[in-house]
mmCIF file of C-alpha atoms in Angstrom:
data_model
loop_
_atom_site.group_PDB
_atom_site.id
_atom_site.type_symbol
_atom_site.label_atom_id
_atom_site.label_comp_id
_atom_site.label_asym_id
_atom_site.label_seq_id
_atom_site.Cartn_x
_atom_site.Cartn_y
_atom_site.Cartn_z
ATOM 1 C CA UNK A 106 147.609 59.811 130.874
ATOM 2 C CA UNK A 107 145.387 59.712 128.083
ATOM 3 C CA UNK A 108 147.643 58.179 125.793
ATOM 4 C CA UNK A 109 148.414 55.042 127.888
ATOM 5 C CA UNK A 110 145.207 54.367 129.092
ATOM 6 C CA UNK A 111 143.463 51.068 128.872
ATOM 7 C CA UNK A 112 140.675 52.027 126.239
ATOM 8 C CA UNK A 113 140.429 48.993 124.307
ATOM 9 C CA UNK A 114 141.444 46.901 127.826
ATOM 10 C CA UNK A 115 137.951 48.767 129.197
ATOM 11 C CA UNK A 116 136.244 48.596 125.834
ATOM 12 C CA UNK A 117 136.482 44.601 125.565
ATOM 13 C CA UNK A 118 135.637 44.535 130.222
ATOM 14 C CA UNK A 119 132.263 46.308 129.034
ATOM 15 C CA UNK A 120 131.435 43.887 126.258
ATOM 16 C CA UNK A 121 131.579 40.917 128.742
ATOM 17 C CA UNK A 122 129.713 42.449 131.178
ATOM 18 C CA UNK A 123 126.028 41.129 131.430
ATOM 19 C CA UNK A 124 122.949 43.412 130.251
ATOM 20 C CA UNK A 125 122.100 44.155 133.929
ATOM 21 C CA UNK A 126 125.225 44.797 135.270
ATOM 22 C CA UNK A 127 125.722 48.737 135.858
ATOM 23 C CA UNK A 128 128.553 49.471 133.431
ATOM 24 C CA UNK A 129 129.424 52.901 131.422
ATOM 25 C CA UNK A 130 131.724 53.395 128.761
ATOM 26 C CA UNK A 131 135.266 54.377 129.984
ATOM 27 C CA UNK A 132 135.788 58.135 129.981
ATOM 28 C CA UNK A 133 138.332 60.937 131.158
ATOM 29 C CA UNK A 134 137.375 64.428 132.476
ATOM 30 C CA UNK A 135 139.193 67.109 132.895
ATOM 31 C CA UNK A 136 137.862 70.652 134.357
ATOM 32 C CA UNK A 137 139.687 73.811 134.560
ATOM 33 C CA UNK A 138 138.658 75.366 137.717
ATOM 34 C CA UNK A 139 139.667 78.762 136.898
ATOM 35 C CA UNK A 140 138.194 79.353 133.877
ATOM 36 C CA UNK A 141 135.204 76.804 134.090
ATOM 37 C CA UNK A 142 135.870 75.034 130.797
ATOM 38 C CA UNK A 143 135.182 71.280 131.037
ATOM 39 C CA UNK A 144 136.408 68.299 128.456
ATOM 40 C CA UNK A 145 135.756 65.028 129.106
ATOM 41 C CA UNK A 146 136.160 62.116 126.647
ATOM 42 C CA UNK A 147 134.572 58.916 126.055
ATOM 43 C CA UNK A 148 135.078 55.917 124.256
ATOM 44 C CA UNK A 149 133.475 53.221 122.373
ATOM 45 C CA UNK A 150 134.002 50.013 120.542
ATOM 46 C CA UNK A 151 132.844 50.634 116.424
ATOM 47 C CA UNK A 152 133.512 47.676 113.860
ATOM 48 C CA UNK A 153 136.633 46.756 116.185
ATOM 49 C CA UNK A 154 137.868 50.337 116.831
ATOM 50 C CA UNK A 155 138.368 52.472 119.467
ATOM 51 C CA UNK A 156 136.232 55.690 119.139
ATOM 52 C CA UNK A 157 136.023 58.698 120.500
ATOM 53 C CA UNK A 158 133.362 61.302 121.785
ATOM 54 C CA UNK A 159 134.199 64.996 123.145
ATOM 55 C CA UNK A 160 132.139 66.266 125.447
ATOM 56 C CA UNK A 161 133.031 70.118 125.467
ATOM 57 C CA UNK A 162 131.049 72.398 128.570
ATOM 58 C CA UNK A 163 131.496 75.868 128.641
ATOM 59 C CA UNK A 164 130.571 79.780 129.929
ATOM 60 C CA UNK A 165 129.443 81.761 127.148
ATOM 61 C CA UNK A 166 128.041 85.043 127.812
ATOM 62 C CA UNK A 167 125.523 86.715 125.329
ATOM 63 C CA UNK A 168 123.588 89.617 125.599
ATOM 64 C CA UNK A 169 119.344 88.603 125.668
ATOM 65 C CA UNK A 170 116.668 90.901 123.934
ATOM 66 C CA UNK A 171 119.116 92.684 121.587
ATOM 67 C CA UNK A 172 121.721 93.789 124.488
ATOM 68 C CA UNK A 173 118.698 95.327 126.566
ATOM 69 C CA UNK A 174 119.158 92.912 129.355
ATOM 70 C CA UNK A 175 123.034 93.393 129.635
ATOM 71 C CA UNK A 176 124.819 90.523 129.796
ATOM 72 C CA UNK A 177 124.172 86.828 130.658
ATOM 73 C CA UNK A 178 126.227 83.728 131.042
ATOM 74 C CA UNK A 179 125.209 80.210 130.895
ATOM 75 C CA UNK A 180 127.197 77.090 130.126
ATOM 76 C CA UNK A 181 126.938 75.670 127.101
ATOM 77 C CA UNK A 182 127.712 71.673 125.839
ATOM 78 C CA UNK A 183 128.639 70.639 122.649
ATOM 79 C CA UNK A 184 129.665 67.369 121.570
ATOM 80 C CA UNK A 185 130.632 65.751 118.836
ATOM 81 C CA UNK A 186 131.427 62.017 117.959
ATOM 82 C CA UNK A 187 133.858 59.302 115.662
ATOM 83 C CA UNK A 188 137.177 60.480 116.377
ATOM 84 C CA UNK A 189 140.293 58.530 116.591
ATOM 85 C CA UNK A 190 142.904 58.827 119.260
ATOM 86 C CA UNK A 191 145.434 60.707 118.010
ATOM 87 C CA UNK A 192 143.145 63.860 116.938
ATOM 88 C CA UNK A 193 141.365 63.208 120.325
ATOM 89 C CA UNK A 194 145.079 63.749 121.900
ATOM 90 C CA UNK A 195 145.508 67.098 120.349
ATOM 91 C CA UNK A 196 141.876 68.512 121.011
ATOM 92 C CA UNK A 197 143.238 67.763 125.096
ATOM 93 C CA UNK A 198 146.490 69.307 124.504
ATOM 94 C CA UNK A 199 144.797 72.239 123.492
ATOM 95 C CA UNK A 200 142.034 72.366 126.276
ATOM 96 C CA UNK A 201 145.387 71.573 128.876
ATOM 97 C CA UNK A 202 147.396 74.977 127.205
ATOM 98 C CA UNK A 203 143.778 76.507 127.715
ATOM 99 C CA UNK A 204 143.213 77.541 123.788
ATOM 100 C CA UNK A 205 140.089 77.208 123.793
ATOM 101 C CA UNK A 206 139.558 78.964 120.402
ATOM 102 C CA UNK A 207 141.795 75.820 118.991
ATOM 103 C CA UNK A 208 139.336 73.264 120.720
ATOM 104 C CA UNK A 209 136.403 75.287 119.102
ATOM 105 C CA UNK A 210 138.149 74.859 115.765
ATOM 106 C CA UNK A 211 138.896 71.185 116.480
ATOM 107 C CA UNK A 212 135.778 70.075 117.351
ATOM 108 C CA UNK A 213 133.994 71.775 114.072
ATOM 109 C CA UNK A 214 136.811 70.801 111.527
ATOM 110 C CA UNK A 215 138.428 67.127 112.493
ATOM 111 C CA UNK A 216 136.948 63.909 112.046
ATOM 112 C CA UNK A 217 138.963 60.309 112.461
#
């Protein structure tokens, strides 16, 4: 799905939109209801290229005050920005197989 969809077709529909049209950039999310990971993708248009950002949301538990507190989850978001498709393809093949640990590793190491 991600592969053969329209980015640049989107990418070049949001450039001829007017200033105050409602428009966003064209994005993909994909949540695992199980585990509550979420990914979602988005892309822009840089120096005639298609772009991509990863938007990465999820549960980490940590223990407050040294461990006194016991244990506490919250959801956490990272993302990160300028990749190209094809390492943006792998990052989602990971977060599909659910190895997480490999989208962690993805997201700090590879750059398009």
């Amino acid at each position: 799905m991600a592969r053969n969809y329209p980015w640049m077709d989107q990418l070049t529909l949001l450039e001829q939109l007017e200033d105050d049209e409602s428009h966003y950039n064209p994005s993909l999310g994909f949540i695992n209801t199980e585990s509550k990971h979420e990914l979602a993708i988005t892309a822009m248009l840089e120096d005639g290229k298609v772009e991509f950002s990863w938007w990465y949301n999820r549960p980490v538990t940590r223990k407050p005050f040294f461990g006194l507190g016991g244990e506490k989850t919250k959801m956490v978001l990272d993302d990160h920005w300028q990749f190209n498709l094809e390492i943006t393809l792998q990052l989602l093949e990971a977060f599909l197989r659910n190895d997480y640990q490999e989208v962690r590793n993805r997201m700090l190491i590879d750059k398009g």
